[in-house]
C-alpha cells in the first residue's frame, strides 16, 4: 500500500515537472508569435 502511494506521488510530481516546462514553452511561443505578427503588420 505504501509503495503504491509513493509511486503515485512520484508519478504526479514527474508529470507536473513535465507540464511546467511545456507551459513555459507555449508561453514563449505565443510571445514570439505575437512579436512576429506585430512586425509583419508594420511591413505591410
PDB file of N, CA and C in Angstrom:
ATOM      1  N   UNK A   1       0.841  -1.202   0.000  1.00  0.00           N
ATOM      2  CA  UNK A   1       0.000   0.000   0.000  1.00  0.00           C
ATOM      3  C   UNK A   1       0.881   1.260   0.000  1.00  0.00           C
ATOM      4  N   UNK A   2       1.864   1.281   0.888  1.00  0.00           N
ATOM      5  CA  UNK A   2       2.747   2.446   0.989  1.00  0.00           C
ATOM      6  C   UNK A   2       3.518   2.648  -0.309  1.00  0.00           C
ATOM      7  N   UNK A   3       3.991   1.546  -0.879  1.00  0.00           N
ATOM      8  CA  UNK A   3       4.749   1.634  -2.131  1.00  0.00           C
ATOM      9  C   UNK A   3       3.896   2.229  -3.258  1.00  0.00           C
ATOM     10  N   UNK A   4       2.641   1.828  -3.298  1.00  0.00           N
ATOM     11  CA  UNK A   4       1.742   2.358  -4.338  1.00  0.00           C
ATOM     12  C   UNK A   4       1.550   3.862  -4.179  1.00  0.00           C
ATOM     13  N   UNK A   5       1.418   4.310  -2.931  1.00  0.00           N
ATOM     14  CA  UNK A   5       1.224   5.739  -2.660  1.00  0.00           C
ATOM     15  C   UNK A   5       2.450   6.528  -3.102  1.00  0.00           C
ATOM     16  N   UNK A   6       3.636   6.013  -2.750  1.00  0.00           N
ATOM     17  CA  UNK A   6       4.886   6.678  -3.135  1.00  0.00           C
ATOM     18  C   UNK A   6       5.005   6.719  -4.654  1.00  0.00           C
ATOM     19  N   UNK A   7       4.666   5.617  -5.307  1.00  0.00           N
ATOM     20  CA  UNK A   7       4.741   5.557  -6.768  1.00  0.00           C
ATOM     21  C   UNK A   7       3.795   6.565  -7.401  1.00  0.00           C
ATOM     22  N   UNK A   8       2.566   6.633  -6.870  1.00  0.00           N
ATOM     23  CA  UNK A   8       1.575   7.572  -7.403  1.00  0.00           C
ATOM     24  C   UNK A   8       2.043   9.012  -7.209  1.00  0.00           C
ATOM     25  N   UNK A   9       2.599   9.297  -6.034  1.00  0.00           N
ATOM     26  CA  UNK A   9       3.084  10.653  -5.736  1.00  0.00           C
ATOM     27  C   UNK A   9       4.233  11.028  -6.668  1.00  0.00           C
ATOM     28  N   UNK A  10       5.166  10.094  -6.859  1.00  0.00           N
ATOM     29  CA  UNK A  10       6.309  10.389  -7.730  1.00  0.00           C
ATOM     30  C   UNK A  10       5.856  10.554  -9.179  1.00  0.00           C
ATOM     31  N   UNK A  11       4.819   9.817  -9.564  1.00  0.00           N
ATOM     32  CA  UNK A  11       4.275   9.928 -10.920  1.00  0.00           C
ATOM     33  C   UNK A  11       3.658  11.315 -11.120  1.00  0.00           C
ATOM     34  N   UNK A  12       2.893  11.765 -10.132  1.00  0.00           N
ATOM     35  CA  UNK A  12       2.258  13.089 -10.202  1.00  0.00           C
ATOM     36  C   UNK A  12       3.328  14.185 -10.246  1.00  0.00           C
ATOM     37  N   UNK A  13       4.343  14.048  -9.377  1.00  0.00           N
ATOM     38  CA  UNK A  13       5.438  15.032  -9.344  1.00  0.00           C
ATOM     39  C   UNK A  13       6.153  15.049 -10.694  1.00  0.00           C
ATOM     40  N   UNK A  14       6.417  13.876 -11.240  1.00  0.00           N
ATOM     41  CA  UNK A  14       7.074  13.775 -12.538  1.00  0.00           C
ATOM     42  C   UNK A  14       6.261  14.440 -13.639  1.00  0.00           C
ATOM     43  N   UNK A  15       4.951  14.246 -13.593  1.00  0.00           N
ATOM     44  CA  UNK A  15       4.083  14.838 -14.620  1.00  0.00           C
ATOM     45  C   UNK A  15       4.032  16.358 -14.506  1.00  0.00           C
ATOM     46  N   UNK A  16       3.996  16.871 -13.263  1.00  0.00           N
ATOM     47  CA  UNK A  16       3.967  18.328 -13.110  1.00  0.00           C
ATOM     48  C   UNK A  16       5.289  18.934 -13.557  1.00  0.00           C
ATOM     49  N   UNK A  17       6.379  18.205 -13.340  1.00  0.00           N
ATOM     50  CA  UNK A  17       7.679  18.689 -13.813  1.00  0.00           C
ATOM     51  C   UNK A  17       7.717  18.732 -15.334  1.00  0.00           C
ATOM     52  N   UNK A  18       6.975  17.852 -15.980  1.00  0.00           N
ATOM     53  CA  UNK A  18       6.913  17.857 -17.438  1.00  0.00           C
ATOM     54  C   UNK A  18       5.972  18.947 -17.947  1.00  0.00           C
ATOM     55  N   UNK A  19       4.900  19.175 -17.207  1.00  0.00           N
ATOM     56  CA  UNK A  19       3.882  20.140 -17.640  1.00  0.00           C
ATOM     57  C   UNK A  19       4.390  21.579 -17.535  1.00  0.00           C
ATOM     58  N   UNK A  20       5.124  21.896 -16.465  1.00  0.00           N
ATOM     59  CA  UNK A  20       5.591  23.276 -16.247  1.00  0.00           C
ATOM     60  C   UNK A  20       6.474  23.766 -17.400  1.00  0.00           C
ATOM     61  N   UNK A  21       7.516  23.022 -17.813  1.00  0.00           N
ATOM     62  CA  UNK A  21       8.317  23.489 -18.949  1.00  0.00           C
ATOM     63  C   UNK A  21       7.493  23.605 -20.224  1.00  0.00           C
ATOM     64  N   UNK A  22       6.519  22.719 -20.376  1.00  0.00           N
ATOM     65  CA  UNK A  22       5.658  22.751 -21.549  1.00  0.00           C
ATOM     66  C   UNK A  22       4.856  24.044 -21.588  1.00  0.00           C
ATOM     67  N   UNK A  23       4.321  24.437 -20.441  1.00  0.00           N
ATOM     68  CA  UNK A  23       3.559  25.688 -20.368  1.00  0.00           C
ATOM     69  C   UNK A  23       4.452  26.880 -20.673  1.00  0.00           C
ATOM     70  N   UNK A  24       5.684  26.845 -20.153  1.00  0.00           N
ATOM     71  CA  UNK A  24       6.620  27.939 -20.402  1.00  0.00           C
ATOM     72  C   UNK A  24       6.972  28.013 -21.881  1.00  0.00           C
ATOM     73  N   UNK A  25       7.120  26.837 -22.516  1.00  0.00           N
ATOM     74  CA  UNK A  25       7.422  26.804 -23.945  1.00  0.00           C
ATOM     75  C   UNK A  25       6.253  27.370 -24.746  1.00  0.00           C
ATOM     76  N   UNK A  26       5.038  27.037 -24.345  1.00  0.00           N
ATOM     77  CA  UNK A  26       3.855  27.561 -25.025  1.00  0.00           C
ATOM     78  C   UNK A  26       3.773  29.074 -24.868  1.00  0.00           C
ATOM     79  N   UNK A  27       4.046  29.542 -23.642  1.00  0.00           N
ATOM     80  CA  UNK A  27       4.034  30.984 -23.385  1.00  0.00           C
ATOM     81  C   UNK A  27       5.045  31.691 -24.275  1.00  0.00           C
ATOM     82  N   UNK A  28       6.254  31.149 -24.319  1.00  0.00           N
ATOM     83  CA  UNK A  28       7.322  31.732 -25.135  1.00  0.00           C
ATOM     84  C   UNK A  28       6.921  31.732 -26.606  1.00  0.00           C
ATOM     85  N   UNK A  29       6.273  30.638 -27.035  1.00  0.00           N
ATOM     86  CA  UNK A  29       5.834  30.530 -28.424  1.00  0.00           C
ATOM     87  C   UNK A  29       4.791  31.594 -28.755  1.00  0.00           C
ATOM     88  N   UNK A  30       3.839  31.803 -27.824  1.00  0.00           N
ATOM     89  CA  UNK A  30       2.797  32.801 -28.075  1.00  0.00           C
ATOM     90  C   UNK A  30       3.373  34.209 -28.108  1.00  0.00           C
ATOM     91  N   UNK A  31       4.349  34.471 -27.223  1.00  0.00           N
ATOM     92  CA  UNK A  31       5.003  35.784 -27.213  1.00  0.00           C
ATOM     93  C   UNK A  31       5.739  35.999 -28.534  1.00  0.00           C
ATOM     94  N   UNK A  32       6.450  34.958 -28.979  1.00  0.00           N
ATOM     95  CA  UNK A  32       7.176  35.019 -30.241  1.00  0.00           C
ATOM     96  C   UNK A  32       6.226  35.252 -31.413  1.00  0.00           C
ATOM     97  N   UNK A  33       5.106  34.518 -31.404  1.00  0.00           N
ATOM     98  CA  UNK A  33       4.099  34.652 -32.460  1.00  0.00           C
ATOM     99  C   UNK A  33       3.541  36.078 -32.487  1.00  0.00           C
ATOM    100  N   UNK A  34       3.298  36.617 -31.286  1.00  0.00           N
ATOM    101  CA  UNK A  34       2.772  37.977 -31.163  1.00  0.00           C
ATOM    102  C   UNK A  34       3.752  38.981 -31.761  1.00  0.00           C
ATOM    103  N   UNK A  35       5.044  38.790 -31.464  1.00  0.00           N
ATOM    104  CA  UNK A  35       6.079  39.675 -31.995  1.00  0.00           C
ATOM    105  C   UNK A  35       6.140  39.589 -33.517  1.00  0.00           C
ATOM    106  N   UNK A  36       6.047  38.380 -34.031  1.00  0.00           N
ATOM    107  CA  UNK A  36       6.084  38.180 -35.483  1.00  0.00           C
ATOM    108  C   UNK A  36       4.890  38.871 -36.138  1.00  0.00           C
ATOM    109  N   UNK A  37       3.721  38.720 -35.544  1.00  0.00           N
ATOM    110  CA  UNK A  37       2.506  39.351 -36.076  1.00  0.00           C
ATOM    111  C   UNK A  37       2.662  40.872 -36.087  1.00  0.00           C
ATOM    112  N   UNK A  38       3.166  41.427 -34.986  1.00  0.00           N
ATOM    113  CA  UNK A  38       3.362  42.882 -34.905  1.00  0.00           C
ATOM    114  C   UNK A  38       4.369  43.367 -35.949  1.00  0.00           C
ATOM    115  N   UNK A  39       5.456  42.623 -36.121  1.00  0.00           N
ATOM    116  CA  UNK A  39       6.488  43.003 -37.088  1.00  0.00           C
ATOM    117  C   UNK A  39       5.945  42.944 -38.516  1.00  0.00           C
ATOM    118  N   UNK A  40       5.195  41.902 -38.831  1.00  0.00           N
ATOM    119  CA  UNK A  40       4.676  41.769 -40.186  1.00  0.00           C
ATOM    120  C   UNK A  40       3.616  42.829 -40.470  1.00  0.00           C
ATOM    121  N   UNK A  41       2.885  43.250 -39.447  1.00  0.00           N
ATOM    122  CA  UNK A  41       1.885  44.304 -39.636  1.00  0.00           C
ATOM    123  C   UNK A  41       2.556  45.629 -39.960  1.00  0.00           C
ATOM    124  N   UNK A  42       3.741  45.848 -39.375  1.00  0.00           N
ATOM    125  CA  UNK A  42       4.490  47.087 -39.655  1.00  0.00           C
ATOM    126  C   UNK A  42       4.929  47.097 -41.125  1.00  0.00           C
ATOM    127  N   UNK A  43       5.338  45.937 -41.623  1.00  0.00           N
ATOM    128  CA  UNK A  43       5.853  45.863 -43.000  1.00  0.00           C
ATOM    129  C   UNK A  43       4.757  46.026 -44.044  1.00  0.00           C
ATOM    130  N   UNK A  44       3.571  45.501 -43.744  1.00  0.00           N
ATOM    131  CA  UNK A  44       2.528  45.532 -44.774  1.00  0.00           C
ATOM    132  C   UNK A  44       1.661  46.782 -44.708  1.00  0.00           C
TER     133      UNK A  44
END
